[in-house]
Amino acid sequence: MHKFNGQLGIEDFYKVVFKNEPIQIENTVLKTVENSFNFLKKFSENKVIYGVNTGFGPMAQYKIEDSERIQLQYNLIRSHASGTGQPLAPMYVKAAMLARLNTLSLGHSGVHVSVITLMTELINRNITPLIYEHGGVGASGDLVQLAHLALVLIGEGEVFYKGERKDTKDVFKIENLKPISVELREGLALMNGTSVMTGIGIVNTIYTRQLLDWVTGCSAAINEIVKAYDDHLSFELNQSKRHIGQRLIAESMRKHLIDSKLTRKREHHLYSKNEDVSVFKEKVQEYYSLRCVPQILGPVLDTLNSVENILIEEVNSANDNPIVDVEKKHVYHGGNFHGDYVSLEMDKLKIVVAKMSMLSERQLNYLLNSRLNEMLPPFVNLGKLGLNFGMQGVQFTATSTTAENQMLSNPMYVHSIPNNNDNQDIVSMGTNSALITKKVVENSFEVVAIELITIIQAIEYLEVQDHISSKTKKMYDEIREIVPIFTEDVIMYPYVNLVKDFIIKNKL
């Protein structure tokens, strides 16, 4: 049972979303929420509070009668549950729910405590609202996507339940659950906020870290099997640059290769007179996709760490409007729901993930082009040249997918379109940015899967299973359990998908 106290980190998301660890709301959180609700109820009795006794957005000029306050919240939820496109996968919805639960638990939203208890039950029972990918502009938060969450909390709409898409009312009946009590601003508080883009973003960062580990491991393995000189990974060289990410990537690769029998020392081969040599048969320095890995993946790691920090700050922030301050006995109106922080971070993340896929594709090309590596057959073809094709077919897939990533890595952050009668005249498009990043991450796993199969085939051809490092050998053994040695041509797509699934679910 995971104790929930209103402060979350990446590890908390991993445990709840990826490992399905149930959460238990601490009494202090429930008390904080209850105090916030009671304060707002009393404070709003003789004051104009946006979203409590006014319309919404450009309709805020219209005062709402006390007798219509509750209907106002239901109207908002139902009218804005207007998403289209593909349903968001339950994992991402669960992350969004956890993010929303957290911000509402801070006591700045004035929601009824039933919101907290019902959302907790839905998370723990893996009942995930149907939320569509399209609909959010990310300015007054993820209004449309979060409306679909709110719709479920009032007992309407649809959910995913035990692998099936069902009507909420039917699932609530099976699970003996009751809808929330809509009393003040439960609709607006649920819908105003950045929780969908943030939830998707946090899952993106978890997958990106997994992807980065595999790309780093592949990079080490390729350096190894081509017998590269190891000084480009040395502590001394990388310490001469001050970037932490570069130093950590180089350190990781050194650890990976610590017991390799294949990497070479420059002093053993080139740091001598070589008086009888006019042309060196072997390369004095490797191609950049092998030699510059710490300098390429270092910025990826630094960016990933920075993105994680911003997202965790966002998830632990009050990001709706207005903000209730029980201590100061005041309600503040503003724009905490605006998603620019998340939108920008997602654009940063998808750029570095696209760059990882580009590095993987170039390393793949190096292995497949016999004129470049001068040690492997064309396309690492273990069969009869001309008759068989080896990895030739899947290279097209890797190249095509990488090209898509390059196009998708263009920023969404700067694509604002005014809407909502120009009330929302500059918006973040944060959920779009997070969803495009999700696609770029998924694409990159496909490219790395193809590279991994190629690395294993190369080890097979070179017959160096007993010379590679223990980490590369473990990688070799794991992939070999999924993909057989093939000399004759085989249908490749099932193997690519199996390896992709493996590296998504397993750490290196």
Coordinates of C-alpha atoms in Angstrom, one line a residue:
M1 CA 0.0 0.0 0.0
H2 CA 1.4 3.4 -1.1
K3 CA 0.8 6.2 1.5
F4 CA -0.5 9.3 -0.2
N5 CA 0.3 12.6 1.5
G6 CA -0.1 15.1 -1.3
Q7 CA 3.5 15.1 -2.5
L8 CA 4.5 12.9 -5.4
G9 CA 7.8 12.0 -7.1
I10 CA 8.6 10.0 -10.3
E11 CA 9.1 6.9 -8.2
D12 CA 5.5 7.2 -6.9
F13 CA 4.1 7.4 -10.4
Y14 CA 6.2 4.3 -11.4
K15 CA 4.9 2.3 -8.4
V16 CA 1.2 3.3 -8.9
V17 CA 1.0 3.5 -12.7
F18 CA 3.4 0.8 -13.8
K19 CA 3.3 -1.6 -10.8
N20 CA -0.3 -1.1 -9.9
E21 CA 0.5 -0.4 -6.3
P22 CA -2.7 0.8 -4.5
I23 CA -2.7 4.1 -2.7
Q24 CA -4.0 5.0 0.8
I25 CA -5.0 8.6 1.4
E26 CA -3.7 9.9 4.8
N27 CA -6.2 11.5 7.1
T28 CA -4.2 14.8 7.1
V29 CA -4.9 15.1 3.3
L30 CA -8.7 14.5 3.8
K31 CA -8.7 17.1 6.6
T32 CA -6.9 19.6 4.4
V33 CA -9.5 19.1 1.6
E34 CA -12.4 19.3 4.0
N35 CA -11.1 22.6 5.5
S36 CA -10.7 24.0 2.0
F37 CA -14.2 23.1 1.0
N38 CA -15.8 24.5 4.2
F39 CA -13.9 27.7 3.9
L40 CA -14.9 28.2 0.2
K41 CA -18.5 27.4 1.0
K42 CA -18.7 30.1 3.6
F43 CA -16.5 32.6 1.8
S44 CA -18.6 32.5 -1.4
E45 CA -21.9 33.2 0.3
N46 CA -21.9 36.9 -0.3
K47 CA -19.1 37.3 -2.9
V48 CA -18.7 36.8 -6.6
I49 CA -16.4 33.8 -7.1
Y50 CA -15.6 32.7 -10.6
G51 CA -17.0 29.3 -11.4
V52 CA -19.0 29.2 -8.2
N53 CA -21.7 31.8 -9.0
T54 CA -20.6 33.0 -12.4
G55 CA -20.5 31.5 -15.9
F56 CA -17.2 30.3 -17.3
G57 CA -14.6 31.8 -19.6
P58 CA -16.1 34.7 -21.7
M59 CA -19.5 33.9 -20.1
A60 CA -18.1 34.9 -16.6
Q61 CA -20.0 38.2 -16.9
Y62 CA -23.2 36.3 -16.2
K63 CA -24.2 35.8 -12.6
I64 CA -25.6 32.4 -11.6
E65 CA -28.5 32.2 -9.2
D66 CA -27.9 30.1 -6.1
S67 CA -30.6 27.7 -7.2
E68 CA -28.7 27.0 -10.4
R69 CA -25.2 26.6 -9.0
I70 CA -25.2 22.8 -9.0
Q71 CA -26.6 22.6 -12.5
L72 CA -23.9 24.9 -13.7
Q73 CA -21.2 22.4 -12.7
Y74 CA -23.0 19.5 -14.5
N75 CA -23.6 21.6 -17.6
L76 CA -19.9 22.5 -17.7
I77 CA -18.8 18.8 -17.5
R78 CA -21.3 17.5 -20.0
S79 CA -20.8 20.2 -22.6
H80 CA -17.0 19.9 -22.5
A81 CA -16.8 16.1 -22.7
S82 CA -16.2 16.6 -26.4
G83 CA -13.0 14.8 -27.2
T84 CA -12.3 13.0 -30.5
G85 CA -9.7 10.7 -32.0
Q86 CA -8.1 7.7 -30.4
P87 CA -8.8 6.8 -26.7
L88 CA -5.8 7.5 -24.5
A89 CA -4.3 4.3 -23.2
P90 CA -5.4 3.4 -19.6
M91 CA -1.8 3.8 -18.3
Y92 CA -1.7 7.4 -19.4
V93 CA -5.2 8.1 -18.0
K94 CA -4.1 6.5 -14.7
A95 CA -1.1 8.8 -14.5
A96 CA -3.3 11.8 -15.3
M97 CA -5.8 10.8 -12.5
L98 CA -2.9 10.5 -10.0
A99 CA -1.7 13.9 -11.0
R100 CA -5.2 15.4 -10.7
L101 CA -5.7 13.7 -7.3
N102 CA -2.5 15.2 -6.1
T103 CA -3.2 18.8 -7.0
L104 CA -6.8 18.6 -5.6
S105 CA -5.3 17.2 -2.4
L106 CA -3.3 20.3 -1.7
G107 CA -6.3 22.2 -0.3
H108 CA -6.3 25.0 -2.8
S109 CA -9.3 23.9 -4.9
G110 CA -12.3 23.8 -2.5
V111 CA -13.6 20.5 -3.7
H112 CA -15.8 18.1 -1.7
V113 CA -13.9 15.3 -0.1
S114 CA -15.9 12.7 -2.1
V115 CA -13.8 13.8 -5.2
I116 CA -10.6 12.5 -3.4
T117 CA -12.2 9.3 -2.1
L118 CA -13.8 8.3 -5.4
M119 CA -10.7 9.1 -7.5
T120 CA -8.7 7.0 -5.1
E121 CA -11.1 4.1 -5.5
L122 CA -11.0 4.3 -9.3
I123 CA -7.2 4.3 -9.3
N124 CA -6.9 1.4 -6.9
R125 CA -9.5 -0.7 -8.8
N126 CA -8.0 0.1 -12.3
I127 CA -11.2 1.8 -13.5
T128 CA -10.0 4.3 -16.1
P129 CA -12.2 6.9 -17.7
L130 CA -12.5 7.1 -21.5
I131 CA -10.4 10.1 -22.5
Y132 CA -9.7 11.0 -26.1
E133 CA -6.4 12.2 -27.4
H134 CA -7.9 15.2 -29.2
G135 CA -9.5 18.2 -27.6
G136 CA -7.2 20.1 -25.3
V137 CA -5.5 23.4 -26.0
G138 CA -3.8 23.4 -22.6
A139 CA -4.6 26.9 -21.6
S140 CA -7.5 26.7 -19.1
G141 CA -5.8 23.4 -18.4
D142 CA -6.8 20.2 -20.2
L143 CA -10.5 21.2 -20.1
V144 CA -11.8 18.7 -22.7
Q145 CA -9.8 15.7 -21.5
L146 CA -10.4 16.4 -17.9
A147 CA -14.1 16.8 -18.6
H148 CA -14.1 13.2 -19.6
L149 CA -12.6 12.3 -16.2
A150 CA -15.2 14.5 -14.4
L151 CA -18.0 12.9 -16.4
V152 CA -17.0 9.5 -14.9
L153 CA -16.9 11.0 -11.4
I154 CA -20.5 12.1 -11.7
G155 CA -21.4 8.6 -12.8
E156 CA -21.7 9.2 -16.5
G157 CA -19.7 8.5 -19.6
E158 CA -17.5 5.4 -20.2
V159 CA -14.6 3.6 -18.6
F160 CA -12.1 0.9 -19.3
Y161 CA -12.8 -1.9 -16.9
K162 CA -11.0 -5.3 -16.9
G163 CA -9.9 -4.8 -20.5
E164 CA -13.3 -3.8 -21.8
R165 CA -15.0 -0.5 -22.6
K166 CA -18.2 -0.1 -20.5
D167 CA -20.7 2.4 -19.4
T168 CA -19.7 4.1 -16.1
K169 CA -23.1 3.5 -14.5
D170 CA -22.8 -0.3 -15.1
V171 CA -19.3 -0.5 -13.6
F172 CA -20.3 1.7 -10.6
K173 CA -23.2 -0.8 -10.0
I174 CA -20.8 -3.8 -10.2
E175 CA -18.3 -2.1 -7.9
N176 CA -20.8 -0.5 -5.6
L177 CA -19.5 3.0 -6.2
K178 CA -21.4 6.3 -5.8
P179 CA -20.8 9.4 -7.9
I180 CA -19.2 12.5 -6.3
S181 CA -21.2 15.1 -4.4
V182 CA -21.3 18.2 -6.7
E183 CA -21.8 21.1 -4.3
L184 CA -19.6 24.1 -5.1
R185 CA -17.1 24.0 -8.0
E186 CA -16.3 20.3 -8.3
G187 CA -16.8 20.4 -12.1
L188 CA -14.5 23.4 -12.7
A189 CA -11.9 22.3 -10.2
L190 CA -11.6 18.9 -11.9
M191 CA -11.4 20.4 -15.4
N192 CA -9.2 23.4 -14.8
G193 CA -5.6 22.1 -14.7
T194 CA -2.6 20.6 -16.4
S195 CA -3.0 17.0 -15.1
V196 CA -3.5 15.2 -18.4
M197 CA -0.5 16.7 -20.1
T198 CA 1.6 16.2 -16.9
G199 CA 0.5 12.6 -16.5
I200 CA 1.3 11.7 -20.1
G201 CA 4.6 13.7 -19.7
I202 CA 5.7 11.7 -16.6
V203 CA 5.0 8.4 -18.3
N204 CA 7.0 9.8 -21.3
T205 CA 10.0 10.5 -19.0
I206 CA 9.9 7.1 -17.4
Y207 CA 10.0 5.4 -20.8
T208 CA 12.6 7.9 -22.0
R209 CA 15.0 6.9 -19.2
Q210 CA 14.4 3.2 -20.1
L211 CA 15.1 4.0 -23.7
L212 CA 18.3 6.0 -22.9
D213 CA 19.7 3.0 -20.9
W214 CA 19.2 0.7 -23.9
V215 CA 20.7 3.2 -26.4
T216 CA 23.7 3.7 -24.1
G217 CA 24.1 -0.1 -23.9
C218 CA 23.8 -0.5 -27.6
S219 CA 26.4 2.2 -28.1
A220 CA 28.8 0.4 -25.8
A221 CA 28.2 -2.9 -27.5
I222 CA 28.9 -1.5 -30.9
N223 CA 32.1 0.1 -29.8
E224 CA 33.1 -3.2 -28.4
I225 CA 32.4 -5.5 -31.3
V226 CA 34.2 -3.2 -33.8
K227 CA 37.2 -3.2 -31.4
A228 CA 37.2 0.6 -30.9
Y229 CA 39.8 2.4 -28.9
D230 CA 38.5 3.2 -25.5
D231 CA 40.0 6.6 -24.8
H232 CA 37.0 8.5 -26.1
L233 CA 35.2 7.0 -23.1
S234 CA 38.0 7.8 -20.6
F235 CA 37.4 9.6 -17.3
E236 CA 40.1 12.1 -18.2
L237 CA 38.8 13.1 -21.6
N238 CA 35.1 13.4 -20.4
Q239 CA 36.1 15.1 -17.1
S240 CA 37.7 17.9 -19.2
K241 CA 34.2 18.9 -20.1
R242 CA 32.0 20.1 -17.3
H243 CA 28.6 18.7 -18.4
I244 CA 27.3 16.2 -15.9
G245 CA 25.3 14.3 -18.4
Q246 CA 28.3 13.6 -20.6
R247 CA 30.4 12.4 -17.7
L248 CA 27.6 10.1 -16.5
I249 CA 27.1 8.5 -20.0
A250 CA 30.8 8.0 -20.4
E251 CA 31.0 6.4 -16.9
S252 CA 28.0 4.1 -17.7
M253 CA 29.7 3.0 -20.9
R254 CA 33.0 2.3 -19.1
K255 CA 31.2 0.2 -16.6
H256 CA 29.5 -1.7 -19.4
L257 CA 32.8 -2.4 -21.0
I258 CA 34.9 -3.0 -17.9
D259 CA 35.4 -6.8 -18.6
S260 CA 35.4 -6.7 -22.4
K261 CA 38.2 -8.5 -24.2
L262 CA 37.6 -6.6 -27.5
T263 CA 38.1 -2.8 -26.8
R264 CA 41.6 -1.6 -27.4
K265 CA 44.0 0.7 -25.8
R266 CA 45.5 3.4 -28.0
E267 CA 48.8 3.1 -26.3
H268 CA 49.1 -0.5 -27.3
H269 CA 48.7 0.2 -31.0
L270 CA 49.3 3.8 -32.0
Y271 CA 51.4 5.4 -29.3
S272 CA 54.6 4.1 -30.8
K273 CA 56.8 5.2 -33.7
N274 CA 55.1 3.0 -36.4
E275 CA 58.1 3.8 -38.6
D276 CA 57.3 1.2 -41.3
V277 CA 53.6 2.5 -41.7
S278 CA 52.6 5.1 -44.3
V279 CA 48.9 4.3 -44.4
F280 CA 47.1 3.0 -41.4
K281 CA 44.9 0.0 -42.4
E282 CA 42.5 0.5 -39.5
K283 CA 40.8 3.8 -38.5
V284 CA 42.8 6.0 -36.1
Q285 CA 39.4 7.3 -34.8
E286 CA 35.9 5.9 -35.0
Y287 CA 33.0 7.5 -36.8
Y288 CA 31.1 10.1 -34.7
S289 CA 28.1 7.8 -34.0
L290 CA 30.6 5.6 -32.0
R291 CA 33.2 8.1 -30.7
C292 CA 30.9 11.0 -29.7
V293 CA 28.2 9.0 -27.8
P294 CA 28.9 10.8 -24.4
Q295 CA 28.7 14.2 -26.1
I296 CA 25.4 13.1 -27.9
L297 CA 23.6 11.3 -25.1
G298 CA 24.9 13.6 -22.4
P299 CA 22.6 16.4 -23.3
V300 CA 19.8 13.8 -23.6
L301 CA 20.3 12.8 -19.9
D302 CA 20.7 16.4 -18.7
T303 CA 17.5 17.4 -20.5
L304 CA 15.6 14.4 -19.2
N305 CA 16.6 15.2 -15.6
S306 CA 15.5 18.8 -16.1
V307 CA 12.2 17.8 -17.6
E308 CA 11.5 15.4 -14.7
N309 CA 12.1 18.2 -12.2
I310 CA 9.7 20.6 -13.9
L311 CA 7.0 18.0 -14.3
I312 CA 7.2 17.0 -10.6
E313 CA 7.1 20.7 -9.6
E314 CA 3.9 21.0 -11.8
V315 CA 2.3 17.9 -10.3
N316 CA 2.9 19.1 -6.8
S317 CA 1.5 22.6 -7.6
A318 CA -2.0 24.0 -7.4
N319 CA -2.9 24.3 -11.1
D320 CA -6.6 25.3 -11.3
N321 CA -8.4 28.6 -10.9
P322 CA -9.3 30.3 -8.7
I323 CA -6.9 29.3 -5.9
V324 CA -8.3 28.9 -2.4
D325 CA -6.0 30.1 0.5
V326 CA -7.5 28.9 3.8
E327 CA -4.6 30.4 5.8
K328 CA -5.0 33.9 4.3
K329 CA -8.8 33.4 4.2
H330 CA -8.9 34.6 0.6
V331 CA -9.6 33.4 -3.0
Y332 CA -7.2 34.4 -5.7
H333 CA -8.0 34.5 -9.4
G334 CA -5.3 34.0 -12.0
G335 CA -3.9 31.5 -14.6
N336 CA -2.2 28.6 -12.8
F337 CA -4.0 26.3 -15.2
H338 CA -1.9 27.4 -18.2
G339 CA 0.3 24.6 -19.5
D340 CA 3.3 26.4 -21.0
Y341 CA 5.7 24.8 -18.5
V342 CA 4.7 21.3 -19.5
S343 CA 4.4 22.1 -23.2
L344 CA 7.9 23.5 -23.4
E345 CA 9.3 20.6 -21.5
M346 CA 7.6 18.0 -23.7
D347 CA 9.1 19.8 -26.8
K348 CA 12.5 19.6 -25.2
L349 CA 12.0 15.9 -24.4
K350 CA 10.8 14.9 -27.9
I351 CA 13.8 16.7 -29.5
V352 CA 16.3 14.7 -27.5
V353 CA 14.4 11.5 -28.0
A354 CA 14.3 12.1 -31.7
K355 CA 18.1 12.6 -31.5
M356 CA 18.5 9.2 -29.8
S357 CA 16.6 7.6 -32.6
M358 CA 18.9 9.4 -35.1
L359 CA 22.0 8.1 -33.2
S360 CA 20.5 4.5 -33.2
E361 CA 19.8 4.7 -36.9
R362 CA 23.3 5.9 -37.8
Q363 CA 24.9 3.1 -35.7
L364 CA 22.6 0.6 -37.4
N365 CA 23.7 2.0 -40.8
Y366 CA 27.3 1.6 -39.7
L367 CA 26.8 -2.1 -38.9
L368 CA 24.8 -2.7 -42.2
N369 CA 27.3 -1.0 -44.5
S370 CA 30.2 -3.3 -45.0
R371 CA 32.2 -0.5 -46.7
L372 CA 32.0 1.5 -43.5
N373 CA 32.7 -1.2 -40.9
E374 CA 35.0 -3.3 -43.1
M375 CA 34.4 -6.4 -40.9
L376 CA 30.8 -7.5 -41.4
P377 CA 29.0 -8.8 -44.6
P378 CA 26.5 -6.4 -46.2
F379 CA 23.3 -6.0 -44.0
V380 CA 24.9 -8.4 -41.6
N381 CA 23.7 -11.1 -43.9
L382 CA 24.6 -14.5 -42.4
G383 CA 23.2 -16.4 -45.5
K384 CA 24.2 -16.4 -49.2
L385 CA 25.0 -12.9 -50.5
G386 CA 22.6 -12.0 -53.3
L387 CA 20.2 -14.8 -52.5
N388 CA 19.5 -13.7 -48.9
F389 CA 18.9 -10.2 -47.5
G390 CA 19.8 -10.3 -43.8
M391 CA 18.8 -7.0 -42.1
Q392 CA 18.2 -5.1 -45.4
G393 CA 14.4 -5.0 -45.1
V394 CA 14.2 -3.7 -41.6
Q395 CA 16.6 -0.9 -42.3
F396 CA 13.9 0.7 -44.3
T397 CA 11.6 0.6 -41.3
A398 CA 14.3 2.1 -39.0
T399 CA 15.0 4.9 -41.5
S400 CA 11.4 5.7 -42.2
T401 CA 10.6 5.8 -38.5
T402 CA 13.5 8.0 -37.7
A403 CA 12.5 10.4 -40.4
E404 CA 9.0 10.6 -38.9
N405 CA 10.6 11.4 -35.5
Q406 CA 12.6 14.2 -37.1
M407 CA 9.4 15.8 -38.4
L408 CA 7.5 15.3 -35.2
S409 CA 10.3 16.9 -33.1
N410 CA 9.3 20.4 -34.4
P411 CA 7.9 22.4 -31.5
M412 CA 4.3 22.5 -30.5
Y413 CA 4.9 25.2 -27.8
V414 CA 4.9 28.0 -30.4
H415 CA 1.7 26.9 -32.2
S416 CA -0.9 28.9 -30.3
I417 CA -4.3 29.5 -31.8
P418 CA -6.7 32.0 -30.1
N419 CA -10.1 30.5 -29.2
N420 CA -12.9 30.7 -26.7
N421 CA -14.1 34.0 -28.1
D422 CA -10.5 35.2 -27.8
N423 CA -10.7 34.8 -24.0
Q424 CA -8.0 32.2 -24.4
D425 CA -5.9 34.3 -26.8
I426 CA -2.6 32.6 -26.2
V427 CA -2.5 28.9 -25.3
S428 CA 0.0 26.2 -24.6
M429 CA -1.1 23.1 -26.7
G430 CA 0.6 21.2 -23.9
T431 CA -1.4 17.9 -24.3
N432 CA -0.7 17.9 -28.0
S433 CA 3.0 18.3 -27.2
A434 CA 2.9 15.5 -24.7
L435 CA 1.1 13.2 -27.1
I436 CA 3.5 13.9 -29.9
T437 CA 6.4 13.2 -27.5
K438 CA 4.6 9.9 -26.6
K439 CA 4.6 9.0 -30.4
V440 CA 8.3 9.9 -30.7
V441 CA 9.2 7.7 -27.7
E442 CA 7.3 4.8 -29.1
N443 CA 8.9 5.2 -32.5
S444 CA 12.4 5.2 -31.0
F445 CA 11.8 1.9 -29.2
E446 CA 11.1 0.4 -32.7
V447 CA 14.4 1.8 -34.1
V448 CA 16.4 0.5 -31.1
A449 CA 14.8 -2.9 -31.4
I450 CA 16.0 -3.2 -35.0
E451 CA 19.5 -2.0 -33.9
L452 CA 19.6 -4.6 -31.1
I453 CA 18.7 -7.5 -33.4
T454 CA 21.5 -6.3 -35.8
I455 CA 24.0 -6.2 -32.9
I456 CA 23.2 -9.7 -32.0
Q457 CA 23.5 -10.9 -35.6
A458 CA 26.9 -9.2 -35.8
I459 CA 28.1 -10.9 -32.6
E460 CA 27.0 -14.2 -34.2
Y461 CA 28.9 -13.5 -37.4
L462 CA 32.1 -12.4 -35.6
E463 CA 31.8 -15.4 -33.2
V464 CA 32.8 -13.2 -30.3
Q465 CA 30.3 -14.4 -27.7
D466 CA 33.2 -15.4 -25.4
H467 CA 35.0 -12.0 -25.8
I468 CA 32.2 -9.5 -25.3
S469 CA 31.6 -7.9 -21.9
S470 CA 29.3 -9.6 -19.4
K471 CA 26.7 -6.8 -19.9
T472 CA 26.7 -7.2 -23.7
K473 CA 26.6 -11.0 -23.2
K474 CA 23.5 -10.6 -21.0
M475 CA 21.9 -8.4 -23.7
Y476 CA 22.9 -11.0 -26.3
D477 CA 21.4 -13.9 -24.3
E478 CA 18.1 -12.0 -23.7
I479 CA 17.6 -11.0 -27.3
R480 CA 18.6 -14.5 -28.5
E481 CA 15.8 -16.0 -26.4
I482 CA 13.4 -13.8 -28.5
V483 CA 15.1 -13.9 -31.9
P484 CA 16.7 -17.0 -33.3
I485 CA 19.9 -17.0 -35.4
F486 CA 18.8 -16.6 -38.9
T487 CA 20.8 -17.4 -42.0
E488 CA 17.8 -17.9 -44.3
D489 CA 15.4 -15.0 -44.7
V490 CA 12.6 -14.8 -42.1
I491 CA 9.5 -12.7 -41.7
M492 CA 10.9 -9.9 -39.5
Y493 CA 8.0 -7.9 -38.2
P494 CA 7.1 -10.3 -35.4
Y495 CA 10.6 -10.3 -34.0
V496 CA 10.9 -6.5 -34.2
N497 CA 7.7 -6.2 -32.2
L498 CA 8.7 -8.8 -29.7
V499 CA 12.1 -7.1 -29.0
K500 CA 10.4 -3.7 -28.9
D501 CA 7.9 -5.0 -26.3
F502 CA 10.8 -6.6 -24.3
I503 CA 12.9 -3.4 -24.1
I504 CA 9.8 -1.3 -23.1
K505 CA 9.1 -3.7 -20.2
N506 CA 12.6 -4.6 -19.1
K507 CA 15.6 -2.6 -18.0
L508 CA 19.1 -3.3 -19.5

